[in-house]
Coordinates of C-alpha atoms in Angstrom, one line a residue:
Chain A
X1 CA -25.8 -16.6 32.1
X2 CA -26.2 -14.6 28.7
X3 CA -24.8 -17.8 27.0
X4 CA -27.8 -19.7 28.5
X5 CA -30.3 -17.5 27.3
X6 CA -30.7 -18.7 23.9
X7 CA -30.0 -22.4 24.9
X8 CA -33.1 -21.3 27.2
X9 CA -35.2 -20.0 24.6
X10 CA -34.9 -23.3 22.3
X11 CA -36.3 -25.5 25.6
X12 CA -39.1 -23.2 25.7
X13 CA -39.8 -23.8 22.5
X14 CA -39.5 -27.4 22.9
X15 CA -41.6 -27.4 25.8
X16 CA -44.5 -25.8 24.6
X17 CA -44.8 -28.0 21.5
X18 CA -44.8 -30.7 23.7
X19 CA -47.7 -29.3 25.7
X20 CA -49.6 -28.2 22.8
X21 CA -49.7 -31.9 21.3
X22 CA -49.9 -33.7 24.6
X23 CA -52.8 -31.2 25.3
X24 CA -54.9 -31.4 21.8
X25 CA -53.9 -35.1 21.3
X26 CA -53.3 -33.8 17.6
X27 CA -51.7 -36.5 15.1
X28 CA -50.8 -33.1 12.5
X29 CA -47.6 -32.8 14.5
X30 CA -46.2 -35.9 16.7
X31 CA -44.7 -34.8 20.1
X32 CA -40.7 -33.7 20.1
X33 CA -40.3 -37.3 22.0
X34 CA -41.3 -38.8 18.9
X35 CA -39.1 -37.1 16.5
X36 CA -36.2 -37.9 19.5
X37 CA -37.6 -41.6 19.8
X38 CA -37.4 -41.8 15.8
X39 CA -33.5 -40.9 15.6
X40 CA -32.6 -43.0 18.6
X41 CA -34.5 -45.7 15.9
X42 CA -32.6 -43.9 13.5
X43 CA -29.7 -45.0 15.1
X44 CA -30.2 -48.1 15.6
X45 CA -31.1 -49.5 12.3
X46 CA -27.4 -47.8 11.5
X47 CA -29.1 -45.2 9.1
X48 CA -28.7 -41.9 10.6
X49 CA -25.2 -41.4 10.1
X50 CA -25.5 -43.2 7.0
X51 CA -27.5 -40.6 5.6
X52 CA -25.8 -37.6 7.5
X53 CA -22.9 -38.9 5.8
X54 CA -24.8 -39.3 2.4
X55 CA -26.1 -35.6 2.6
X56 CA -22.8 -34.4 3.8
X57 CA -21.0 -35.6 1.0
X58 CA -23.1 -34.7 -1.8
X59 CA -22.6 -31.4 -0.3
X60 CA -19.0 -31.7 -0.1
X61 CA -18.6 -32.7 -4.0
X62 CA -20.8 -30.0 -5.3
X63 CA -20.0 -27.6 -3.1
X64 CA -15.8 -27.8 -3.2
X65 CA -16.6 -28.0 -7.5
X66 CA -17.7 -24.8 -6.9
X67 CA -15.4 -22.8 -4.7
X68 CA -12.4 -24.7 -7.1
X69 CA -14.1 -23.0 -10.4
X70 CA -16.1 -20.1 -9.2
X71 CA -13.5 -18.4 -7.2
X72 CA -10.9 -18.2 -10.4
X73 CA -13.6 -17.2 -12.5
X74 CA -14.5 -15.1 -10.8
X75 CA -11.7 -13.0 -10.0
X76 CA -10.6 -13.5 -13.6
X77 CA -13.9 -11.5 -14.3
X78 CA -13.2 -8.9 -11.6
X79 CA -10.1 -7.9 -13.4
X80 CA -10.9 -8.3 -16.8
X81 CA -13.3 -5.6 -17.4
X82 CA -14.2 -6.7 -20.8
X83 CA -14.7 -10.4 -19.9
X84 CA -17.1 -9.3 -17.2
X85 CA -18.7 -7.2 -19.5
X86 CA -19.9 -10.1 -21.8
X87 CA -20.8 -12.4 -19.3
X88 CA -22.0 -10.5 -16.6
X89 CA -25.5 -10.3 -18.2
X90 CA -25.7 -14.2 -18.5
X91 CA -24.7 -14.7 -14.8
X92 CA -27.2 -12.6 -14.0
X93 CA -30.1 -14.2 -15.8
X94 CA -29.2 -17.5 -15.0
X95 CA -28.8 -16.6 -10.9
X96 CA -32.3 -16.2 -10.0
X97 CA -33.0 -19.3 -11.3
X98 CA -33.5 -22.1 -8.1
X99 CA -31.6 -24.7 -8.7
X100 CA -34.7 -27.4 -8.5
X101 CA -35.4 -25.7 -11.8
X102 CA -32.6 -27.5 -12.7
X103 CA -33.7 -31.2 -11.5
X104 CA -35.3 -32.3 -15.0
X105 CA -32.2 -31.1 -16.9
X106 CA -29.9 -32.9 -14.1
X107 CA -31.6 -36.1 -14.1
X108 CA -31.6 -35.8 -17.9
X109 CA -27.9 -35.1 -18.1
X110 CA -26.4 -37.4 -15.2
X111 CA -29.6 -39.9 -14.5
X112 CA -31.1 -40.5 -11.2
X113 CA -28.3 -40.5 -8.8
X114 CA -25.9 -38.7 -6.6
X115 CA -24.7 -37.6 -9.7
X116 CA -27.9 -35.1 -10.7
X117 CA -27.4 -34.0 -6.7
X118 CA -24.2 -32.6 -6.6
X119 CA -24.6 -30.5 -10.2
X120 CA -27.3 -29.3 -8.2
X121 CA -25.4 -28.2 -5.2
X122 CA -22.9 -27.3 -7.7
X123 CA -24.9 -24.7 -9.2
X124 CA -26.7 -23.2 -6.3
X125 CA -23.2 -22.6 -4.7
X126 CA -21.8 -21.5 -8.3
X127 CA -23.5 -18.4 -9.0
X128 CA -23.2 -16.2 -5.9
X129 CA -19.5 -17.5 -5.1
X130 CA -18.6 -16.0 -9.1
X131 CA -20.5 -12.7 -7.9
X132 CA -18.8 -12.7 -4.5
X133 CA -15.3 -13.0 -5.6
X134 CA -16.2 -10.7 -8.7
X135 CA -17.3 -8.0 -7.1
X136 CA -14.4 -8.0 -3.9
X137 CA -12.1 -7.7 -6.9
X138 CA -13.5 -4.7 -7.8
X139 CA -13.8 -3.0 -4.3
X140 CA -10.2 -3.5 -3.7
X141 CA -8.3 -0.3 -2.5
X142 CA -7.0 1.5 -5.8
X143 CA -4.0 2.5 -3.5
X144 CA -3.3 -1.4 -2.7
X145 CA -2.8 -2.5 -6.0
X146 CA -0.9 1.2 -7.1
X147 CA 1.2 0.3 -4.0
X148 CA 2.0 -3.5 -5.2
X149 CA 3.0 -2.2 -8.6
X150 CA 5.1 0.0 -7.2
X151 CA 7.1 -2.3 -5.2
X152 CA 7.8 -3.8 -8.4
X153 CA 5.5 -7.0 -7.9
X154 CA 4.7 -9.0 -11.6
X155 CA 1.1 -10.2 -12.7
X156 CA 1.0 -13.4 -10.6
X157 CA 3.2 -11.5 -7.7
X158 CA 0.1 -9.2 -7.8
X159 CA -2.5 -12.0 -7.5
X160 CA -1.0 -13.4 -4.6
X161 CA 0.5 -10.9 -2.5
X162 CA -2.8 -8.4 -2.7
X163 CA -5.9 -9.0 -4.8
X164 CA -5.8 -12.6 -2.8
X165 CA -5.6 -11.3 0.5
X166 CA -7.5 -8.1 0.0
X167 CA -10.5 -10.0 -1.1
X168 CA -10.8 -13.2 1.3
X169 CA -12.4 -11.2 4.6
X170 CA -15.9 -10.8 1.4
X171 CA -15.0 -14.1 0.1
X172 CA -15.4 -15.9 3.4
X173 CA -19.0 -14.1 3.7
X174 CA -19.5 -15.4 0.6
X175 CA -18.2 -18.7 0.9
X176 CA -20.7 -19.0 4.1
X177 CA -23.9 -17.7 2.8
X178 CA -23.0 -20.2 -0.4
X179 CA -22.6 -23.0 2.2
X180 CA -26.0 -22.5 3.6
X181 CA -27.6 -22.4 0.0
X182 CA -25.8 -25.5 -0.8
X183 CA -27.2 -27.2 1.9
X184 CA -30.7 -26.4 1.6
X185 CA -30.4 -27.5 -2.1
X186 CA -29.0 -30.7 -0.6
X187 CA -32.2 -31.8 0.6
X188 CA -34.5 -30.8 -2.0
X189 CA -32.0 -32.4 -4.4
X190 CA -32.5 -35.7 -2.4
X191 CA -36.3 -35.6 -2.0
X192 CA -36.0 -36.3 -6.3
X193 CA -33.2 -37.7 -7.3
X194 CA -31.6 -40.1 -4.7
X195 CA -32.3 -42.9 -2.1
X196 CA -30.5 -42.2 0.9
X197 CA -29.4 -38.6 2.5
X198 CA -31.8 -36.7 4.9
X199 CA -33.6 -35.2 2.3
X200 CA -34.2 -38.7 1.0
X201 CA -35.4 -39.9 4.7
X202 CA -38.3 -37.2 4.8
X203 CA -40.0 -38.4 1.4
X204 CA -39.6 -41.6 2.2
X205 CA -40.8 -41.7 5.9
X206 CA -44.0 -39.9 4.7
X207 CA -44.4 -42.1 1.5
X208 CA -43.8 -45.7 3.5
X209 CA -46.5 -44.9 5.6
X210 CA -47.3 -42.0 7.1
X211 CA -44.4 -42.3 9.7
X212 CA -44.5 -38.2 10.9
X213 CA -42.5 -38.7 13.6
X214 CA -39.3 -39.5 11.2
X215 CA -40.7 -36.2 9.4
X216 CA -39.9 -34.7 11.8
X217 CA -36.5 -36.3 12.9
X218 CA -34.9 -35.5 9.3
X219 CA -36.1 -31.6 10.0
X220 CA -34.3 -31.6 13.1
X221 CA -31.0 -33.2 11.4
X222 CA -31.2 -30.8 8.7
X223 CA -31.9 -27.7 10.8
X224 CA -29.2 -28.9 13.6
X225 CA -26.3 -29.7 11.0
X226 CA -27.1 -26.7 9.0
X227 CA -26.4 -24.3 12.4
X228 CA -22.7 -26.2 12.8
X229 CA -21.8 -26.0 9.3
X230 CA -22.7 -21.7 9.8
X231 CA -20.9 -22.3 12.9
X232 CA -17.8 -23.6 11.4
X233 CA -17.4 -21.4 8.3
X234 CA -18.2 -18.3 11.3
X235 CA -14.7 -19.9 13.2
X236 CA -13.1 -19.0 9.9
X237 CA -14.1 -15.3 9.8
X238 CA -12.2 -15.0 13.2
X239 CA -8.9 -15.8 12.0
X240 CA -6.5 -12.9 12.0
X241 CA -6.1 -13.2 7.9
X242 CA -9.9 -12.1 7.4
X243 CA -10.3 -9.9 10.7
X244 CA -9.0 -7.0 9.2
X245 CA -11.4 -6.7 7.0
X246 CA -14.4 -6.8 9.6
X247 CA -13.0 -4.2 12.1
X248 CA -14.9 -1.1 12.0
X249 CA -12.5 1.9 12.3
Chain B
X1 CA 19.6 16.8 -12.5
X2 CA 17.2 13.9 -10.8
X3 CA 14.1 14.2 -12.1
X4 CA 13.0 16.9 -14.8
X5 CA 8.9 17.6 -16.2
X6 CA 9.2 19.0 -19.7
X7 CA 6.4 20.6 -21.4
X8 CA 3.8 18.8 -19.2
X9 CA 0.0 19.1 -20.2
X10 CA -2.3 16.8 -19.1
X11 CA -6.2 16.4 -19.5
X12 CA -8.8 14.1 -18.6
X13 CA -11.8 14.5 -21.7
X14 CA -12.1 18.0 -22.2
X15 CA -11.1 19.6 -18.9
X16 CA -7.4 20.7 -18.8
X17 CA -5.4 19.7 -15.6
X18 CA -2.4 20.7 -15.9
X19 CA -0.5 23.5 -18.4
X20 CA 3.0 23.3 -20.1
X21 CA 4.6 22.1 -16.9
X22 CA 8.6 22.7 -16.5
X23 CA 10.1 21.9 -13.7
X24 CA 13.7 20.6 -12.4
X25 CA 14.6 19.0 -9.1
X26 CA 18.2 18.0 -7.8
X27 CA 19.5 14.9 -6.2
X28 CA 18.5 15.1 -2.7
X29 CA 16.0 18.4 -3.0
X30 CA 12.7 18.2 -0.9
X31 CA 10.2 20.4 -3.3
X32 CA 7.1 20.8 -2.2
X33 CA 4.0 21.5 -4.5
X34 CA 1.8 23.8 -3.1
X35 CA -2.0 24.4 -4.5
X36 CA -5.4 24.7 -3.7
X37 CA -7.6 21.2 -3.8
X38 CA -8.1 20.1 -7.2
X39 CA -6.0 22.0 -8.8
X40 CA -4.3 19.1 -10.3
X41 CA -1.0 18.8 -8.0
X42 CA -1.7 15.2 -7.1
X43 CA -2.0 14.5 -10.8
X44 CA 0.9 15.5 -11.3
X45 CA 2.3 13.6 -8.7
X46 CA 0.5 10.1 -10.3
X47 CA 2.7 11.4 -13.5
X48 CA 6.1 11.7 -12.4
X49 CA 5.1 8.4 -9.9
X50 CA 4.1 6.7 -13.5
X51 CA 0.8 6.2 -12.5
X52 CA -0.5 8.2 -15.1
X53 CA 0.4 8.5 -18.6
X54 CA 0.9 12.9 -19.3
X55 CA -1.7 13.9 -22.1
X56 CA 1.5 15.6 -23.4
X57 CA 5.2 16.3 -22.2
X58 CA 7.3 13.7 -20.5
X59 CA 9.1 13.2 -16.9
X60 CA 12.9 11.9 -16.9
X61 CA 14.3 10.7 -14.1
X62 CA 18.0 10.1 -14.1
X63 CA 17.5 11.0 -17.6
X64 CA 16.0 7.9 -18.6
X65 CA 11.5 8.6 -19.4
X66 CA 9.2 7.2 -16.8
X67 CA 6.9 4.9 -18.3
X68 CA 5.3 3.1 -15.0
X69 CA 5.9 2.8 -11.5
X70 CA 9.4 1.7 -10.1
X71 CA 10.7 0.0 -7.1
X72 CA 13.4 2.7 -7.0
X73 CA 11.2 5.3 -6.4
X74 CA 8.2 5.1 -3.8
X75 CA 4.6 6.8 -4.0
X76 CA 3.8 7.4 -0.5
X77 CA -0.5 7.6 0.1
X78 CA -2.1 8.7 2.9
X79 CA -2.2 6.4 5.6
X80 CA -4.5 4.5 3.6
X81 CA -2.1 2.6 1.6
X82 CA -0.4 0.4 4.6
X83 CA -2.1 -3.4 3.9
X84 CA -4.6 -4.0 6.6
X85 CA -3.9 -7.5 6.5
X86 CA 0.1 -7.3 7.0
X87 CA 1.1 -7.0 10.6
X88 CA 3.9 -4.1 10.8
X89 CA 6.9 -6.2 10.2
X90 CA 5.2 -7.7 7.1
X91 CA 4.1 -4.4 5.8
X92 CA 7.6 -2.8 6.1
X93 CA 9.0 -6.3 4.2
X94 CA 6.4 -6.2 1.5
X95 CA 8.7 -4.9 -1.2
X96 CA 11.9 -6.8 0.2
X97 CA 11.0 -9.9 -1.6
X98 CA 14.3 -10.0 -3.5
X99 CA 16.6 -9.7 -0.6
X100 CA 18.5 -12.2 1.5
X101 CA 16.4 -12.7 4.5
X102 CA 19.3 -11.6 6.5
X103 CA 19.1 -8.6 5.1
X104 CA 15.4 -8.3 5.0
X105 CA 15.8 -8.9 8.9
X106 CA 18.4 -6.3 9.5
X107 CA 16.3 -3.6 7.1
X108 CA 13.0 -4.2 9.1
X109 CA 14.4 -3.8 12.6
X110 CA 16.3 -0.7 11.3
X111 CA 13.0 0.8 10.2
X112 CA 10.7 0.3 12.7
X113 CA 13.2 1.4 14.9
X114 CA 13.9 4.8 13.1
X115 CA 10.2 5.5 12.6
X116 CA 9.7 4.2 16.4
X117 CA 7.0 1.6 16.5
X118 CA 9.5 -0.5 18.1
X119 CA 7.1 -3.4 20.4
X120 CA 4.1 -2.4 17.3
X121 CA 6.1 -5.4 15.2
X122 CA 3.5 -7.5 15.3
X123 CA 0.3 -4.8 15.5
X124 CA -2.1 -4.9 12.7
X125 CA -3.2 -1.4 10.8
X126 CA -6.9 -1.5 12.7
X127 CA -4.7 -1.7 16.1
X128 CA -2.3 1.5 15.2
X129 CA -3.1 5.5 15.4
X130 CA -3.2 7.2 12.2
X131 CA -0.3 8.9 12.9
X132 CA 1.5 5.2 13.6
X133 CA 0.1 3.6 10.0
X134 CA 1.5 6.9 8.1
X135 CA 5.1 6.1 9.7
X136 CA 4.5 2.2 8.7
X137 CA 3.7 3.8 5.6
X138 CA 7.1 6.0 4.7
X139 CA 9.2 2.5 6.7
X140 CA 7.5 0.5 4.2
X141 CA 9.0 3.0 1.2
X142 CA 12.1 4.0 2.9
X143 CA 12.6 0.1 3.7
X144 CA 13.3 -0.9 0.0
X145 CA 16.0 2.3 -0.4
X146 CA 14.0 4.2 -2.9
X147 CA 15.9 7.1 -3.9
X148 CA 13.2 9.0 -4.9
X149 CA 10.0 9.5 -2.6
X150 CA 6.7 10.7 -3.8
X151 CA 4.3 11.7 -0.7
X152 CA 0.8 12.8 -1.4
X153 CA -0.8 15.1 1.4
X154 CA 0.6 12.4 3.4
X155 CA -0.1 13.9 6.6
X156 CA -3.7 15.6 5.5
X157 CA -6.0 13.0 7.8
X158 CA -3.7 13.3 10.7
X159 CA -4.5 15.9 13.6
X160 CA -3.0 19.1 14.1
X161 CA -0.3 17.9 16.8
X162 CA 0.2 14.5 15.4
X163 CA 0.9 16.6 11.9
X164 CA 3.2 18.6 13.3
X165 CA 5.3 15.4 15.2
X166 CA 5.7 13.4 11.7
X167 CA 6.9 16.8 9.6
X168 CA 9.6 16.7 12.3
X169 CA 9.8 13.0 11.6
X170 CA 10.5 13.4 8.1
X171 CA 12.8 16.0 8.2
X172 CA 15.3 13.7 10.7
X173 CA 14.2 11.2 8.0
X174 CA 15.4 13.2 5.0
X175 CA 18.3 14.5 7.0
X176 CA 19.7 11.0 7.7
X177 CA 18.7 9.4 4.3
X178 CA 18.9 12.4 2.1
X179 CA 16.5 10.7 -0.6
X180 CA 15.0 13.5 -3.0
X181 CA 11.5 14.2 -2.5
X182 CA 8.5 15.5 -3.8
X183 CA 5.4 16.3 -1.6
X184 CA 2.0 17.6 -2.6
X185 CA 0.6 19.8 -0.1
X186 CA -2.3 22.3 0.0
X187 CA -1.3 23.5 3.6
X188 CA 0.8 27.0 2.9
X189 CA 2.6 26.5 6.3
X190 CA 3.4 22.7 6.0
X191 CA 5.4 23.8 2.6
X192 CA 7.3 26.6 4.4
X193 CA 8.6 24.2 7.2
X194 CA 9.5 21.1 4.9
X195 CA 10.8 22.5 1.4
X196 CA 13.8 23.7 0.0
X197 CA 11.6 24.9 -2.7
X198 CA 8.0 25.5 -3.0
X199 CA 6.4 25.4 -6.1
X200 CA 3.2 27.2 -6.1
X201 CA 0.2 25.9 -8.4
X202 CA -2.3 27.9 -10.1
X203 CA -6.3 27.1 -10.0
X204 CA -7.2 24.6 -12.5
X205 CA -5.6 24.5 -15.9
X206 CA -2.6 24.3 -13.1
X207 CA 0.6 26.4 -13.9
X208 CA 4.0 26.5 -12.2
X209 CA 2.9 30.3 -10.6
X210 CA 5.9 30.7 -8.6
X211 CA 8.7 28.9 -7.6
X212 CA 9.9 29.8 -4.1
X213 CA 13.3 28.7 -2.6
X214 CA 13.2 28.5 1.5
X215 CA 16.5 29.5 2.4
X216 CA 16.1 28.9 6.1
X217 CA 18.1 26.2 7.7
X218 CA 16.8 23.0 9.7
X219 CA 15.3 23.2 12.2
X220 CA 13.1 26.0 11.2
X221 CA 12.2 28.5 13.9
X222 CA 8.5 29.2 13.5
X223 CA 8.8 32.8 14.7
X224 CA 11.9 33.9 12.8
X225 CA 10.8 37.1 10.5
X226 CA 12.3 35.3 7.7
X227 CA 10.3 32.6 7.7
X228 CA 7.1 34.8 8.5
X229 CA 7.9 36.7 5.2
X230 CA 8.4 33.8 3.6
X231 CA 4.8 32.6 4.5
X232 CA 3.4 35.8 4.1
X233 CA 4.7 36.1 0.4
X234 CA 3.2 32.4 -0.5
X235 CA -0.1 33.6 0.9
X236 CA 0.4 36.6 -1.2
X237 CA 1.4 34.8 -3.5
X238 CA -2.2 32.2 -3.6
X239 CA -4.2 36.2 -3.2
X240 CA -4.9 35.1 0.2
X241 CA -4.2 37.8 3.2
X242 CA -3.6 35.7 6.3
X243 CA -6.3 36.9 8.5
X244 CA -9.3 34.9 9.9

């Protein structure tokens, strides 16, 4: 039952901003059998996995690019004291700034195109992953790393048999919340820069003619997908590698 | 002679630690250092364990200097130190990387046999008592044949029954093994019941005070008048009468 409530809540929801439009007869919002009508239409023209697909692999590219360099570099920085020291302050001036800051620059350096999207992506996810893995370095156990010397383990021995290990129950939070920024960068990348992806859909449904009720439709996609992409990165924090560093003593 | 502290001095900026430090310990001894918290006995500890570089003095060990941390000789934390994200049998194989797995197999189902967490093999820290990750703890150190260990107020964050259960362990330990070791303590009756010797610690700059050898045989009878003037000297010894 406690598993339904939530499902519960979302109908509600659903429901009552049916009502709400069926009762005004407002054409600010269209009804939610609209936005479902539009992605069965969607569907038929063969464009909604099209530009699921689209979306998802800009997000893949940008989003992998990052994980592949920021992870490194940033445990590099975790354990070189003096490397983080001189470029700690330069991470931190350039992390506040949103990626759509960015756009001009990316359409200036890679042109229009799927291109400009994934730096994008690139960069949102870039920043916090560096400061993720940088700072698990440093709040690994002194004792773990005193204990690994002491068995005699070299440099790289070190790497992988405890700073690796000891920081991947932070750096799967981190890998998570970057996911989420990714994707929200996504669509505002695709709203600019491309001409297919959900994010793409929404600026064009409004701009060829008012059609809300596609609006609407991309929202939907975007929110939905977002929730299973948390959901799957979540699976990961269950696995018995990460657990450990969850459990509350 | 195993291991032997010459002339050690040791400061961190301009507060001294530790004062001209001389102290010798045989193959096989169990020494304990006894002094009150802070006084700089785990120091000390971090210096012979090469953890720490001495301000002044050196630490030989089989007559050759210490200058870092060694496989052959294992620094043994409070419970702390077990890897959270090893399962039992993993922890206690951590430093048997170099070993035929044959070997590695028949040297992890000796251990956790010895220090009884047989059926634990494939338990994670979170899942164990404190008193079961201190055992992984000394299996893990004991499992790579160390001949010297270093334990740290090992059994400091353990309750008082639990405390008394793994002294026992580590006496049958050190009885069947016969490594040498040195254990930091600020518990007066813990030292009594463990050392050959105790070494007693001054306040901070710490000095070697006193060096008292426990000439009571294993296993130690708590009410014996030897061992209760034993006690009673140490406390003297610290300016502490033993009344509450």
């Amino acid at each position: 039952m406690r598993r339904l409530v939530p499902f519960l809540g979302v109908a509600l929801a659903v429901f009552a901003w049916h009502l709400a439009v069926v009762m005004t007869g407002t054409r600010l919002v269209p009804s939610p059998w609209a936005a479902v009508r539009a992605i069965g239409e969607l569907a038929q023209k063969g464009l909604l996995l099209k530009y699921i697909v689209a979306s998802l692999f800009r997000v893949t590219w940008g989003y992998f690019l990052a994980l592949l360099l920021a992870i490194p570099f940033g445990i590099a920085l975790g354990t070189w004291r003096r490397g983080e020291l001189a470029v700690n302050p330069l991470i931190q001036v350039l992390r506040p700034i949103s990626p759509l800051a960015w756009i001009p620059i990316a359409i200036l350096w890679f042109g229009v195109g799927d291109l400009s999207a994934v730096f994008l992506i690139f960069l949102a996810s870039f920043f916090p992953l560096t400061v993720t893995a940088m700072q698990a370095v440093h709040n690994i156990e002194t004792i773990h790393l005193s204990a690994g010397t002491n068995f005699g383990l070299s440099r790289p021995q070190l790497l992988v048999r405890v700073i690796l290990p000891a920081i991947l129950p932070q750096l799967v939070v981190g890998m998570r919340l970057a996911l989420g920024v990714a994707w929200l960068v996504v669509v505002a990348a695709e709203m600019i820069a491309v001409n297919s992806g959900l994010g793409f859909l929404i600026v064009d449904a409004r701009n060829a003619g008012d059609r809300y009720d596609l609006v609407v439709a991309g929202m939907i996609l975007i929110g939905a997908i977002g929730v299973v992409l948390d959901l799957l990165m979540r699976r990961l924090e269950t696995l018995d590698f990460v657990r450990w560093g969850y459990a509350s003593e | 002679m195993k291991v032997r502290f010459s002339n050690i001095n040791h400061h961190f900026g301009s507060t001294r630690v530790l004062d001209r430090i001389d102290l010798d310990v045989k193959e096989g001894e169990f020494v304990c250092i006894l002094g009150p918290s802070g006084c700089g006995k785990s120091t000390l500890l971090n210096i012979v364990g090469g953890f720490v570089k001495p301000s002044e003095g050196e630490v030989r060990i089989d007559d050759e200097p210490v200058t870092g941390p060694d496989p052959r000789r294992i620094f043994v934390f409070q419970e702390r130190g077990v890897f959270p994200w090893l399962d039992v049998e993993q922890n206690i194989s951590f430093g048997l990387f170099k070993l035929p797995e044959g070997e590695q197999r028949r040297r992890i189902d000796h251990y956790v046999q010895m220090v009884g967490l047989k059926g634990f093999e494939h338990a994670y820290p979170r899942e164990l008592s404190g008193g079961m990750k201190q055992r992984l703890e000394v299996a893990r150190a004991l499992a790579v044949n160390p001949d010297v260990l270093y334990l740290d107020e090992p059994f400091g964050a353990l309750d008082s029954i639990t405390r008394l259960q793994m002294r026992r362990e580590l006496l049958r330990i050190w009885e069947a093994e016969r490594k040498t070791i040195l254990f930091v303590t600020h518990d007066i009756e813990e030292s009594v019941q463990l050392a050959d010797r105790v070494v007693v610690m001054s306040q901070r700059p710490a000095r070697i005070q006193k060096i008292v050898p426990i000439d009571i045989p294993h296993p130690r009878d708590l009410s014996d008048p030897r061992y209760i003037a034993l006690r009673d000297s140490i406390f003297g010894e610290i300016g502490l009468a033993h009344q509450v």
